[in-house]
N, CA, C and O atoms as a DFTB+ gen file, in Angstrom:
572 C
 N C O
     1  1     101.019     119.483     -64.451
     2  2     101.270     118.569     -63.353
     3  2     101.923     117.311     -63.881
     4  3     101.739     116.943     -65.041
     5  1     102.680     116.657     -63.034
     6  2     103.370     115.440     -63.422
     7  2     102.388     114.334     -63.756
     8  3     102.682     113.490     -64.604
     9  1     101.213     114.315     -63.105
    10  2     100.222     113.278     -63.374
    11  2      99.702     113.367     -64.802
    12  3      99.332     112.346     -65.383
    13  1      99.666     114.561     -65.380
    14  2      99.168     114.739     -66.732
    15  2     100.226     114.540     -67.799
    16  3      99.901     114.498     -68.985
    17  1     101.472     114.419     -67.408
    18  2     102.559     114.282     -68.372
    19  2     102.651     112.848     -68.858
    20  3     102.363     111.915     -68.109
    21  1     103.053     112.668     -70.112
    22  2     103.276     111.326     -70.627
    23  2     104.455     111.363     -71.576
    24  3     104.724     112.369     -72.232
    25  1     105.144     110.250     -71.630
    26  2     106.304     110.136     -72.505
    27  2     105.917     109.334     -73.735
    28  3     104.927     108.603     -73.719
    29  1     106.694     109.468     -74.798
    30  2     106.473     108.647     -75.975
    31  2     106.673     107.184     -75.605
    32  3     107.535     106.850     -74.792
    33  1     105.877     106.327     -76.203
    34  2     105.995     104.897     -75.951
    35  2     106.717     104.215     -77.105
    36  3     106.469     103.043     -77.389
    37  1     107.595     104.930     -77.759
    38  2     108.330     104.382     -78.891
    39  2     109.670     103.866     -78.387
    40  3     110.481     104.644     -77.885
    41  1     109.916     102.562     -78.514
    42  2     111.215     102.053     -78.073
    43  2     112.314     102.498     -79.042
    44  3     112.066     102.633     -80.241
    45  1     113.516     102.725     -78.532
    46  2     114.609     103.198     -79.394
    47  2     114.847     102.326     -80.620
    48  3     115.193     102.848     -81.679
    49  1     114.676     101.037     -80.508
    50  2     114.964     100.138     -81.625
    51  2     114.011     100.341     -82.798
    52  3     114.370     100.053     -83.939
    53  1     112.800     100.834     -82.531
    54  2     111.825     100.991     -83.613
    55  2     111.497     102.450     -83.922
    56  3     110.694     102.731     -84.811
    57  1     112.109     103.367     -83.201
    58  2     111.835     104.790     -83.434
    59  2     112.379     105.204     -84.798
    60  3     113.544     104.946     -85.102
    61  1     111.549     105.844     -85.623
    62  2     112.057     106.304     -86.915
    63  2     113.034     107.465     -86.715
    64  3     112.919     108.213     -85.744
    65  1     113.989     107.614     -87.626
    66  2     114.936     108.729     -87.489
    67  2     114.239     110.075     -87.707
    68  3     113.292     110.179     -88.487
    69  1     114.714     111.074     -87.021
    70  2     114.247     112.448     -87.198
    71  2     115.442     113.249     -87.691
    72  3     116.491     113.273     -87.047
    73  1     115.281     113.897     -88.825
    74  2     116.385     114.660     -89.416
    75  2     116.135     116.147     -89.263
    76  3     115.070     116.659     -89.610
    77  1     117.138     116.828     -88.735
    78  2     117.063     118.277     -88.535
    79  2     118.219     118.951     -89.245
    80  3     119.344     118.451     -89.245
    81  1     117.928     120.094     -89.853
    82  2     118.957     120.946     -90.441
    83  2     118.879     122.302     -89.771
    84  3     117.788     122.791     -89.479
    85  1     120.016     122.908     -89.528
    86  2     120.030     124.277     -89.030
    87  2     121.140     125.029     -89.750
    88  3     122.254     124.527     -89.903
    89  1     120.820     126.226     -90.184
    90  2     121.778     127.067     -90.896
    91  2     121.672     128.501     -90.403
    92  3     120.575     129.006     -90.162
    93  1     122.804     129.144     -90.258
    94  2     122.838     130.599     -90.143
    95  2     122.950     131.088     -91.581
    96  3     124.008     130.970     -92.199
    97  1     121.868     131.634     -92.111
    98  2     121.849     132.005     -93.526
    99  2     122.383     133.404     -93.794
   100  3     122.504     133.808     -94.950
   101  1     122.706     134.149     -92.738
   102  2     123.372     135.445     -92.883
   103  2     122.677     136.318     -93.931
   104  3     123.310     136.814     -94.863
   105  1     121.360     136.494     -93.759
   106  2     120.565     137.175     -94.767
   107  2     120.822     138.654     -94.939
   108  3     120.630     139.184     -96.034
   109  1     121.256     139.349     -93.877
   110  2     121.314     140.810     -93.939
   111  2     122.714     141.394     -94.058
   112  3     122.862     142.541     -94.481
   113  1     123.730     140.648     -93.702
   114  2     125.084     141.204     -93.671
   115  2     125.788     141.032     -95.012
   116  3     125.952     139.912     -95.494
   117  1     126.201     142.139     -95.608
   118  2     126.890     142.084     -96.902
   119  2     128.182     141.276     -96.817
   120  3     128.640     140.742     -97.826
   121  1     128.771     141.180     -95.631
   122  2     130.030     140.460     -95.461
   123  2     129.911     138.954     -95.589
   124  3     130.905     138.284     -95.873
   125  1     128.726     138.404     -95.388
   126  2     128.579     136.944     -95.457
   127  2     127.328     136.497     -96.199
   128  3     127.112     135.298     -96.372
   129  1     126.515     137.422     -96.633
   130  2     125.258     137.115     -97.328
   131  2     125.539     136.430     -98.666
   132  3     126.552     136.710     -99.308
   133  1     124.660     135.550     -99.079
   134  2     124.793     134.837    -100.349
   135  2     124.801     135.812    -101.523
   136  3     124.109     136.830    -101.504
   137  1     125.589     135.488    -102.540
   138  2     125.610     136.271    -103.774
   139  2     124.472     135.873    -104.723
   140  3     124.230     136.555    -105.719
   141  1     123.780     134.782    -104.422
   142  2     122.688     134.320    -105.277
   143  2     121.503     135.275    -105.207
   144  3     121.329     135.982    -104.215
   145  1     120.689     135.296    -106.259
   146  2     119.440     136.055    -106.183
   147  2     118.415     135.210    -105.426
   148  3     118.675     134.047    -105.117
   149  1     117.263     135.788    -105.130
   150  2     116.284     135.107    -104.283
   151  2     115.812     133.771    -104.863
   152  3     115.780     132.785    -104.126
   153  1     115.447     133.689    -106.140
   154  2     115.006     132.383    -106.657
   155  2     116.100     131.309    -106.571
   156  3     115.812     130.168    -106.209
   157  1     117.338     131.659    -106.898
   158  2     118.428     130.678    -106.838
   159  2     118.726     130.282    -105.396
   160  3     118.920     129.102    -105.106
   161  1     118.765     131.263    -104.487
   162  2     119.012     130.976    -103.065
   163  2     117.925     130.058    -102.521
   164  3     118.215     129.087    -101.822
   165  1     116.677     130.370    -102.844
   166  2     115.548     129.564    -102.375
   167  2     115.670     128.133    -102.882
   168  3     115.432     127.188    -102.129
   169  1     116.034     127.964    -104.143
   170  2     116.184     126.625    -104.718
   171  2     117.275     125.839    -104.005
   172  3     117.115     124.641    -103.768
   173  1     118.381     126.492    -103.659
   174  2     119.477     125.808    -102.961
   175  2     119.033     125.359    -101.573
   176  3     119.226     124.199    -101.210
   177  1     118.443     126.256    -100.799
   178  2     118.054     125.917     -99.428
   179  2     116.927     124.884     -99.429
   180  3     116.972     123.926     -98.658
   181  1     115.929     125.064    -100.275
   182  2     114.851     124.072    -100.366
   183  2     115.407     122.734    -100.847
   184  3     114.967     121.677    -100.395
   185  1     116.367     122.779    -101.758
   186  2     117.008     121.552    -102.235
   187  2     117.711     120.801    -101.122
   188  3     117.645     119.573    -101.062
   189  1     118.386     121.529    -100.237
   190  2     119.038     120.888     -99.089
   191  2     118.002     120.223     -98.187
   192  3     118.201     119.093     -97.744
   193  1     116.901     120.914     -97.915
   194  2     115.848     120.334     -97.074
   195  2     115.322     119.043     -97.699
   196  3     115.125     118.047     -97.003
   197  1     115.099     119.063     -99.002
   198  2     114.594     117.875     -99.685
   199  2     115.661     116.789     -99.785
   200  3     115.371     115.620     -99.530
   201  1     116.891     117.152    -100.153
   202  2     117.955     116.157    -100.309
   203  2     118.233     115.411     -99.008
   204  3     118.488     114.207     -99.015
   205  1     118.182     116.136     -97.896
   206  2     118.423     115.523     -96.584
   207  2     117.152     114.924     -96.000
   208  3     117.197     114.323     -94.926
   209  1     116.022     115.071     -96.679
   210  2     114.729     114.602     -96.176
   211  2     114.523     115.100     -94.745
   212  3     114.142     114.340     -93.854
   213  1     114.782     116.387     -94.547
   214  2     114.737     116.982     -93.208
   215  2     113.307     117.040     -92.686
   216  3     112.381     117.410     -93.407
   217  1     113.148     116.667     -91.427
   218  2     111.863     116.811     -90.750
   219  2     111.705     118.220     -90.198
   220  3     110.589     118.729     -90.092
   221  1     112.819     118.846     -89.848
   222  2     112.802     120.212     -89.312
   223  2     113.976     120.978     -89.902
   224  3     115.090     120.463     -89.994
   225  1     113.707     122.214     -90.298
   226  2     114.735     123.115     -90.830
   227  2     114.662     124.394     -90.011
   228  3     113.629     125.063     -89.979
   229  1     115.770     124.732     -89.346
   230  2     115.816     125.906     -88.475
   231  2     116.839     126.885     -89.039
   232  3     117.997     126.526     -89.253
   233  1     116.407     128.121     -89.277
   234  2     117.247     129.108     -89.954
   235  2     117.405     130.352     -89.099
   236  3     116.427     130.927     -88.622
   237  1     118.655     130.756     -88.915
   238  2     118.972     131.952     -88.149
   239  2     119.445     133.054     -89.099
   240  3     119.887     132.785     -90.216
   241  1     119.342     134.298     -88.630
   242  2     119.733     135.485     -89.408
   243  2     119.040     135.475     -90.771
   244  3     119.670     135.641     -91.815
   245  1     117.739     135.277     -90.722
   246  2     116.899     135.104     -91.898
   247  2     116.080     136.368     -92.138
   248  3     115.439     136.880     -91.221
   249  1     116.100     136.858     -93.347
   250  2     115.261     138.005     -93.704
   251  2     113.863     137.506     -94.064
   252  3     113.694     136.384     -94.542
   253  1     112.873     138.353     -93.827
   254  2     111.488     137.948     -94.064
   255  2     111.272     137.507     -95.508
   256  3     110.564     136.530     -95.752
   257  1     111.866     138.207     -96.463
   258  2     111.705     137.828     -97.866
   259  2     112.221     136.430     -98.157
   260  3     111.648     135.712     -98.976
   261  1     113.304     136.038     -97.488
   262  2     113.828     134.683     -97.648
   263  2     112.838     133.664     -97.082
   264  3     112.557     132.639     -97.702
   265  1     112.315     133.968     -95.890
   266  2     111.355     133.060     -95.261
   267  2     110.112     132.905     -96.134
   268  3     109.612     131.797     -96.328
   269  1     109.628     134.011     -96.650
   270  2     108.434     133.990     -97.487
   271  2     108.660     133.143     -98.743
   272  3     107.781     132.383     -99.146
   273  1     109.833     133.276     -99.356
   274  2     110.148     132.493    -100.550
   275  2     110.244     131.003    -100.216
   276  3     109.756     130.163    -100.973
   277  1     110.868     130.679     -99.092
   278  2     110.978     129.278     -98.697
   279  2     109.619     128.679     -98.361
   280  3     109.363     127.508     -98.641
   281  1     108.762     129.471     -97.769
   282  2     107.419     128.987     -97.436
   283  2     106.720     128.493     -98.706
   284  3     106.026     127.477     -98.682
   285  1     106.905     129.206     -99.802
   286  2     106.321     128.767    -101.067
   287  2     107.031     127.577    -101.682
   288  3     106.413     126.789    -102.397
   289  1     108.331     127.433    -101.411
   290  2     109.127     126.355    -102.000
   291  2     109.076     125.062    -101.187
   292  3     109.520     124.014    -101.656
   293  1     108.537     125.135     -99.978
   294  2     108.459     123.961     -99.099
   295  2     107.003     123.713     -98.688
   296  3     106.676     123.799     -97.505
   297  1     106.127     123.408     -99.650
   298  2     104.701     123.300     -99.317
   299  2     104.367     122.157     -98.362
   300  3     103.321     122.183     -97.713
   301  1     105.234     121.166     -98.270
   302  2     104.969     120.051     -97.360
   303  2     105.384     120.355     -95.918
   304  3     105.205     119.523     -95.029
   305  1     105.930     121.532     -95.694
   306  2     106.352     121.978     -94.368
   307  2     105.421     123.079     -93.869
   308  3     104.837     123.826     -94.654
   309  1     105.299     123.161     -92.556
   310  2     104.640     124.298     -91.919
   311  2     105.747     125.224     -91.432
   312  3     106.692     124.768     -90.789
   313  1     105.646     126.500     -91.724
   314  2     106.678     127.456     -91.340
   315  2     106.201     128.420     -90.278
   316  3     105.048     128.850     -90.279
   317  1     107.110     128.757     -89.366
   318  2     106.855     129.806     -88.380
   319  2     108.016     130.784     -88.431
   320  3     109.134     130.422     -88.798
   321  1     107.744     132.005     -88.065
   322  2     108.701     133.106     -88.200
   323  2     108.601     133.997     -86.981
   324  3     107.527     134.139     -86.397
   325  1     109.713     134.597     -86.593
   326  2     109.682     135.696     -85.638
   327  2     110.727     136.716     -86.057
   328  3     111.801     136.371     -86.549
   329  1     110.388     137.957     -85.852
   330  2     111.290     139.057     -86.174
   331  2     112.015     139.495     -84.913
   332  3     111.402     139.674     -83.860
   333  1     113.321     139.666     -85.029
   334  2     114.101     140.205     -83.912
   335  2     114.488     141.654     -84.165
   336  3     114.734     142.410     -83.225
   337  1     114.541     142.037     -85.434
   338  2     114.891     143.407     -85.824
   339  2     113.821     143.877     -86.813
   340  3     113.569     143.219     -87.822
   341  1     113.200     145.009     -86.520
   342  2     112.103     145.509     -87.343
   343  2     112.505     145.888     -88.748
   344  3     111.689     145.811     -89.667
   345  1     113.751     146.297     -88.934
   346  2     114.224     146.665     -90.261
   347  2     115.739     146.539     -90.304
   348  3     116.452     147.194     -89.544
   349  1     116.219     145.689     -91.205
   350  2     117.654     145.522     -91.434
   351  2     117.904     145.877     -92.894
   352  3     117.371     145.221     -93.789
   353  1     118.700     146.895     -93.141
   354  2     118.870     147.394     -94.510
   355  2     119.352     146.311     -95.468
   356  3     118.966     146.317     -96.637
   357  1     120.183     145.385     -95.004
   358  2     120.682     144.321     -95.869
   359  2     119.600     143.381     -96.362
   360  3     119.793     142.682     -97.357
   361  1     118.462     143.353     -95.680
   362  2     117.354     142.485     -96.099
   363  2     116.669     143.004     -97.355
   364  3     115.874     142.287     -97.961
   365  1     116.964     144.240     -97.759
   366  2     116.372     144.797     -98.979
   367  2     116.799     144.005    -100.215
   368  3     116.135     144.075    -101.249
   369  1     117.898     143.251    -100.123
   370  2     118.318     142.390    -101.238
   371  2     117.224     141.374    -101.574
   372  3     117.082     140.978    -102.731
   373  1     116.460     140.954    -100.579
   374  2     115.512     139.857    -100.740
   375  2     114.066     140.311    -100.921
   376  3     113.272     139.607    -101.547
   377  1     113.713     141.489    -100.377
   378  2     112.310     141.902    -100.376
   379  2     112.210     143.344     -99.907
   380  3     113.140     143.872     -99.297
   381  1     111.090     143.976    -100.191
   382  2     110.829     145.309     -99.643
   383  2     110.537     145.250     -98.148
   384  3     110.689     146.252     -97.449
   385  1     110.121     144.088     -97.650
   386  2     109.890     143.882     -96.215
   387  2     111.239     143.515     -95.606
   388  3     111.729     142.405     -95.815
   389  1     111.841     144.429     -94.859
   390  2     113.219     144.247     -94.394
   391  2     113.320     143.733     -92.959
   392  3     114.341     143.931     -92.301
   393  1     112.264     143.071     -92.469
   394  2     112.362     142.460     -91.139
   395  2     113.385     141.332     -91.156
   396  3     113.627     140.704     -92.187
   397  1     113.978     141.091     -89.993
   398  2     115.097     140.171     -89.831
   399  2     114.829     139.315     -88.610
   400  3     114.378     139.829     -87.586
   401  1     115.097     138.021     -88.696
   402  2     114.856     137.189     -87.528
   403  2     115.182     135.728     -87.735
   404  3     116.253     135.371     -88.227
   405  1     114.216     134.872     -87.340
   406  2     114.395     133.426     -87.318
   407  2     113.223     132.752     -88.009
   408  3     112.105     133.265     -87.995
   409  1     113.482     131.603     -88.613
   410  2     112.418     130.816     -89.211
   411  2     112.618     129.343     -88.924
   412  3     113.747     128.855     -88.870
   413  1     111.517     128.642     -88.741
   414  2     111.536     127.195     -88.537
   415  2     110.488     126.588     -89.461
   416  3     109.367     127.087     -89.557
   417  1     110.860     125.517     -90.134
   418  2     109.956     124.753     -90.990
   419  2     109.927     123.318     -90.488
   420  3     110.973     122.715     -90.248
   421  1     108.734     122.778     -90.330
   422  2     108.569     121.413     -89.836
   423  2     107.669     120.652     -90.800
   424  3     106.614     121.141     -91.205
   425  1     108.104     119.440     -91.161
   426  2     107.307     118.596     -92.045
   427  2     106.184     117.990     -91.202
   428  3     106.324     116.905     -90.637
   429  1     105.083     118.707     -91.132
   430  2     103.956     118.325     -90.286
   431  2     102.691     118.954     -90.852
   432  3     102.770     119.946     -91.577
   433  1     101.532     118.397     -90.536
   434  2     100.292     118.991     -91.039
   435  2      99.964     120.334     -90.390
   436  3      99.306     121.175     -91.001
   437  1     100.420     120.536     -89.155
   438  2     100.178     121.799     -88.441
   439  2     101.183     121.906     -87.304
   440  3     101.637     120.895     -86.769
   441  1     101.529     123.135     -86.939
   442  2     102.442     123.362     -85.813
   443  2     101.936     124.535     -84.984
   444  3     101.188     125.387     -85.463
   445  1     102.363     124.552     -83.734
   446  2     102.150     125.699     -82.858
   447  2     103.424     126.519     -82.856
   448  3     104.522     125.961     -82.843
   449  1     103.292     127.834     -82.868
   450  2     104.437     128.755     -82.835
   451  2     104.656     129.192     -81.397
   452  3     103.738     129.677     -80.737
   453  1     105.884     129.017     -80.919
   454  2     106.272     129.447     -79.581
   455  2     107.472     130.367     -79.720
   456  3     108.442     130.025     -80.396
   457  1     107.417     131.523     -79.091
   458  2     108.527     132.462     -79.185
   459  2     108.675     133.227     -77.885
   460  3     107.705     133.452     -77.161
   461  1     109.903     133.620     -77.604
   462  2     110.181     134.420     -76.409
   463  2     111.413     135.272     -76.675
   464  3     112.368     134.804     -77.295
   465  1     111.402     136.523     -76.210
   466  2     112.598     137.358     -76.347
   467  2     113.662     136.902     -75.354
   468  3     113.342     136.425     -74.266
   469  1     114.905     137.050     -75.728
   470  2     116.018     136.763     -74.827
   471  2     116.543     138.068     -74.257
   472  3     116.479     139.109     -74.912
   473  1     117.051     138.015     -73.063
   474  2     117.643     139.193     -72.439
   475  2     119.063     139.359     -72.969
   476  3     119.871     138.431     -72.913
   477  1     119.355     140.543     -73.480
   478  2     120.698     140.844     -73.980
   479  2     121.154     142.154     -73.357
   480  3     120.325     142.983     -72.979
   481  1     122.462     142.348     -73.246
   482  2     122.955     143.616     -72.706
   483  2     122.499     144.801     -73.563
   484  3     122.301     144.669     -74.771
   485  1     122.338     145.938     -72.927
   486  2     121.920     147.160     -73.620
   487  2     122.843     147.439     -74.801
   488  3     124.059     147.279     -74.707
   489  1     122.251     147.854     -75.898
   490  2     123.024     148.221     -77.072
   491  2     123.285     147.077     -78.038
   492  3     123.761     147.314     -79.148
   493  1     122.986     145.841     -77.646
   494  2     123.198     144.711     -78.548
   495  2     121.914     144.392     -79.308
   496  3     120.814     144.734     -78.873
   497  1     122.078     143.733     -80.445
   498  2     120.940     143.362     -81.283
   499  2     119.964     142.481     -80.494
   500  3     120.391     141.570     -79.785
   501  1     118.679     142.743     -80.613
   502  2     117.692     141.894     -79.933
   503  2     117.791     140.443     -80.412
   504  3     118.126     140.176     -81.566
   505  1     117.497     139.529     -79.513
   506  2     117.543     138.095     -79.822
   507  2     116.262     137.444     -79.316
   508  3     115.588     137.970     -78.431
   509  1     115.941     136.300     -79.889
   510  2     114.727     135.588     -79.489
   511  2     114.935     134.092     -79.663
   512  3     115.875     133.646     -80.320
   513  1     114.042     133.341     -79.064
   514  2     113.949     131.901     -79.264
   515  2     112.659     131.658     -80.038
   516  3     111.615     132.218     -79.701
   517  1     112.728     130.832     -81.065
   518  2     111.555     130.473     -81.857
   519  2     111.480     128.957     -81.928
   520  3     112.476     128.301     -82.233
   521  1     110.330     128.404     -81.653
   522  2     110.118     126.962     -81.752
   523  2     108.810     126.687     -82.477
   524  3     107.880     127.494     -82.462
   525  1     108.770     125.532     -83.106
   526  2     107.545     125.023     -83.712
   527  2     107.267     123.667     -83.079
   528  3     108.123     122.783     -83.080
   529  1     106.068     123.511     -82.541
   530  2     105.683     122.238     -81.918
   531  2     104.651     121.561     -82.805
   532  3     103.612     122.135     -83.129
   533  1     104.962     120.321     -83.192
   534  2     104.038     119.585     -84.039
   535  2     104.445     118.135     -84.160
   536  3     105.499     117.741     -83.661
   537  1     103.620     117.331     -84.819
   538  2     103.919     115.907     -84.956
   539  2     104.985     115.655     -86.024
   540  3     104.845     116.067     -87.175
   541  1     106.036     114.977     -85.617
   542  2     107.102     114.562     -86.532
   543  2     107.282     113.064     -86.335
   544  3     107.530     112.605     -85.219
   545  1     107.160     112.315     -87.397
   546  2     107.262     110.853     -87.324
   547  2     106.303     110.287     -86.276
   548  3     106.628     109.315     -85.594
   549  1     105.117     110.899     -86.151
   550  2     104.105     110.405     -85.236
   551  2     104.287     110.803     -83.788
   552  3     103.524     110.367     -82.927
   553  1     105.295     111.630     -83.504
   554  2     105.546     112.058     -82.127
   555  2     105.531     113.568     -82.056
   556  3     106.055     114.238     -82.945
   557  1     104.936     114.110     -81.011
   558  2     104.962     115.557     -80.825
   559  2     106.400     115.978     -80.571
   560  3     107.070     115.446     -79.686
   561  1     106.862     116.936     -81.357
   562  2     108.256     117.357     -81.330
   563  2     108.321     118.872     -81.229
   564  3     107.470     119.577     -81.772
   565  1     109.319     119.360     -80.542
   566  2     109.581     120.794     -80.448
   567  2     110.852     121.076     -81.228
   568  3     111.935     120.647     -80.829
   569  1     110.729     121.795     -82.341
   570  2     111.887     122.099     -83.187
   571  2     112.218     123.572     -83.071
   572  3     113.163     124.044     -83.704
């Protein structure tokens, strides 16, 4: 209900910046997938998150093995994952678990995972929306 809703009381002049990164990491397709091995790839992506001091990192076309490696490399972030494809052969480069999907990492003590399938025409790859809701810079944020 509208009576229960509330807005942030942070004025624009004093609101801290929120930094977001988003990448299509092309984890499964040999045509665009990184040539790096998993440890090197993980170091590069985690390095970008740290270098940019990102509050939220959103990754598309992510294989489960990549997400799992990043989860270990970004301990100050909470990660959420959803699979859109149960098995993508190209994901075998990263892990024996060949699930393919989306990942979100948020620099927060805890997050809620929200996901929903998207409607796509018959015969096309399944798609989904993945969000993480949690406190970023003291404000509840949906990344």
